[in-house]
Short mmCIF file of C-alpha atoms in Angstrom, two decimals:
data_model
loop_
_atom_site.label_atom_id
_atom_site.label_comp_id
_atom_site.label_asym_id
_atom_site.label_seq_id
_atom_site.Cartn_x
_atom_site.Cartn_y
_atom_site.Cartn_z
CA UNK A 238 -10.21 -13.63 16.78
CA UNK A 239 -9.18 -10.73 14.49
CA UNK A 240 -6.78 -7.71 14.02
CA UNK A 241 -7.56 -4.50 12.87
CA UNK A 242 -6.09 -3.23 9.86
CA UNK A 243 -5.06 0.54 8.48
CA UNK A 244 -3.29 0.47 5.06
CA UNK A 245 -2.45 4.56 3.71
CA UNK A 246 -0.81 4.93 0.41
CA UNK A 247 0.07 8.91 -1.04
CA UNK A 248 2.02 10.07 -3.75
CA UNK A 249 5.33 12.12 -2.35
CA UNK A 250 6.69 13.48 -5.27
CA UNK A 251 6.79 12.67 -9.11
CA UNK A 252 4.51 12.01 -11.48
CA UNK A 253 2.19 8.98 -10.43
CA UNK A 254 -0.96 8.16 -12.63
CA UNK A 255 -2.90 4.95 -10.87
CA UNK A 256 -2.56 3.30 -7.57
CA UNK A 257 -3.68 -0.70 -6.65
CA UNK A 258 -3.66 -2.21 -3.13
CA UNK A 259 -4.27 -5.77 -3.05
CA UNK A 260 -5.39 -7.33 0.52
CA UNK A 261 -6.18 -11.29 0.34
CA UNK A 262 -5.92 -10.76 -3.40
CA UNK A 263 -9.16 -8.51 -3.19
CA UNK A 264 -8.51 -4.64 -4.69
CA UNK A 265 -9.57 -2.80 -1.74
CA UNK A 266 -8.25 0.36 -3.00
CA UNK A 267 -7.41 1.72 -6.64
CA UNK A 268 -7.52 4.63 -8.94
CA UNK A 269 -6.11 7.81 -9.47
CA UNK A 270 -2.60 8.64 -7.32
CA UNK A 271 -4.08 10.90 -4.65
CA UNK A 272 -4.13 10.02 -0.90
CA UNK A 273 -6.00 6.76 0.09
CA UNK A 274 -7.21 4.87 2.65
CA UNK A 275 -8.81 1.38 3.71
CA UNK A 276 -9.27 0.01 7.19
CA UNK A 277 -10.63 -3.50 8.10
CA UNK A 278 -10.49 -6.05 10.64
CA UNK A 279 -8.48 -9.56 9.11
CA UNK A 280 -8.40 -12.73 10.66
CA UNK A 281 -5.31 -13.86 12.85
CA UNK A 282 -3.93 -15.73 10.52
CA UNK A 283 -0.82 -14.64 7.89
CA UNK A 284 -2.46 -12.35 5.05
CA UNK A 285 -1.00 -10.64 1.90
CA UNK A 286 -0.75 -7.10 1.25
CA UNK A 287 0.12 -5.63 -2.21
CA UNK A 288 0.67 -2.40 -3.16
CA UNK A 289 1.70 -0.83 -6.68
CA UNK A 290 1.93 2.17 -8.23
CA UNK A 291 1.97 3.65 -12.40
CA UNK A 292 3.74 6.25 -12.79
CA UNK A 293 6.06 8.51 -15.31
CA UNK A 294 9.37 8.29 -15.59
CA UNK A 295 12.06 7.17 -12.29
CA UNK A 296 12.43 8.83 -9.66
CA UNK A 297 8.79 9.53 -8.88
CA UNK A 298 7.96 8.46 -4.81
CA UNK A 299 5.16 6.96 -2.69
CA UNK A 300 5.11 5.78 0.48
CA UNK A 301 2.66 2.79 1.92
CA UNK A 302 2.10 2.91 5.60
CA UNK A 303 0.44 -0.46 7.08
CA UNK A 304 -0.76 0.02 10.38
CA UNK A 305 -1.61 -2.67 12.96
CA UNK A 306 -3.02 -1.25 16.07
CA UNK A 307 -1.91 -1.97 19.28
CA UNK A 308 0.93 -4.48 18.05
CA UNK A 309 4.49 -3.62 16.91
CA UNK A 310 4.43 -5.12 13.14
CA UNK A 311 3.38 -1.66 11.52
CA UNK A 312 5.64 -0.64 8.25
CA UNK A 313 5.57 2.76 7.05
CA UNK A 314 8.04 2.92 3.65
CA UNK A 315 8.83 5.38 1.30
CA UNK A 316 9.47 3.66 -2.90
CA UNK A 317 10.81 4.58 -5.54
CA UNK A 318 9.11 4.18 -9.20
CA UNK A 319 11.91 2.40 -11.54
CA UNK A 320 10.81 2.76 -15.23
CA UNK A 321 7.20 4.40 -14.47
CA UNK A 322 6.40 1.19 -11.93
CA UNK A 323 6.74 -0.60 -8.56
CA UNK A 324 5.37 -2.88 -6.81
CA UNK A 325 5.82 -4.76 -3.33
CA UNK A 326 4.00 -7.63 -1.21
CA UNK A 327 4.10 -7.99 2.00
CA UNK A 328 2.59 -11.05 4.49
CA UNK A 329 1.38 -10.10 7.63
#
């Protein structure tokens, strides 16, 4: 059996150059900081999302919104860029 899978990331504010989201350790999305997004359909089992962002400076924000239809594990975060970077994993 499988789930179905919607991962969004978008710049907020700031100055934010490049954008990488991991799933299963496979770039599924990348490039410039603009609005992105990447559905799929994963197996049941636990699987790794990673998400990080280049930017300029601190202070710049993104926020990452993993969406798992029709179940109640969805995460929708705002971050904050520390030094021009962050990053964040999460196991779903």
């Amino acid at each position: 059996m499988s789930r179905k899978l919607k991962l969004t990331i978008e710049p907020i504010s700031g100055t934010h150059n490049y954008f990488v989201v991991k799933v299963s350790n496979q770039i599924v999305l990348h490039g410039e900081a603009k609005k992105m997004e990447y559905e799929a359909n994963l197996p049941d089992s636990p699987t790794i999302i990673y998400a990080s962002s280049l930017g300029v400076g601190t202070g710049a924000k993104y926020k990452l919104t993993i969406d798992l239809p029709g179940t109640t594990e969805d995460h929708s975060n705002t971050y904050l860029l520390k030094k021009g970077y962050h990053e964040i994993t999460y196991t779903i």
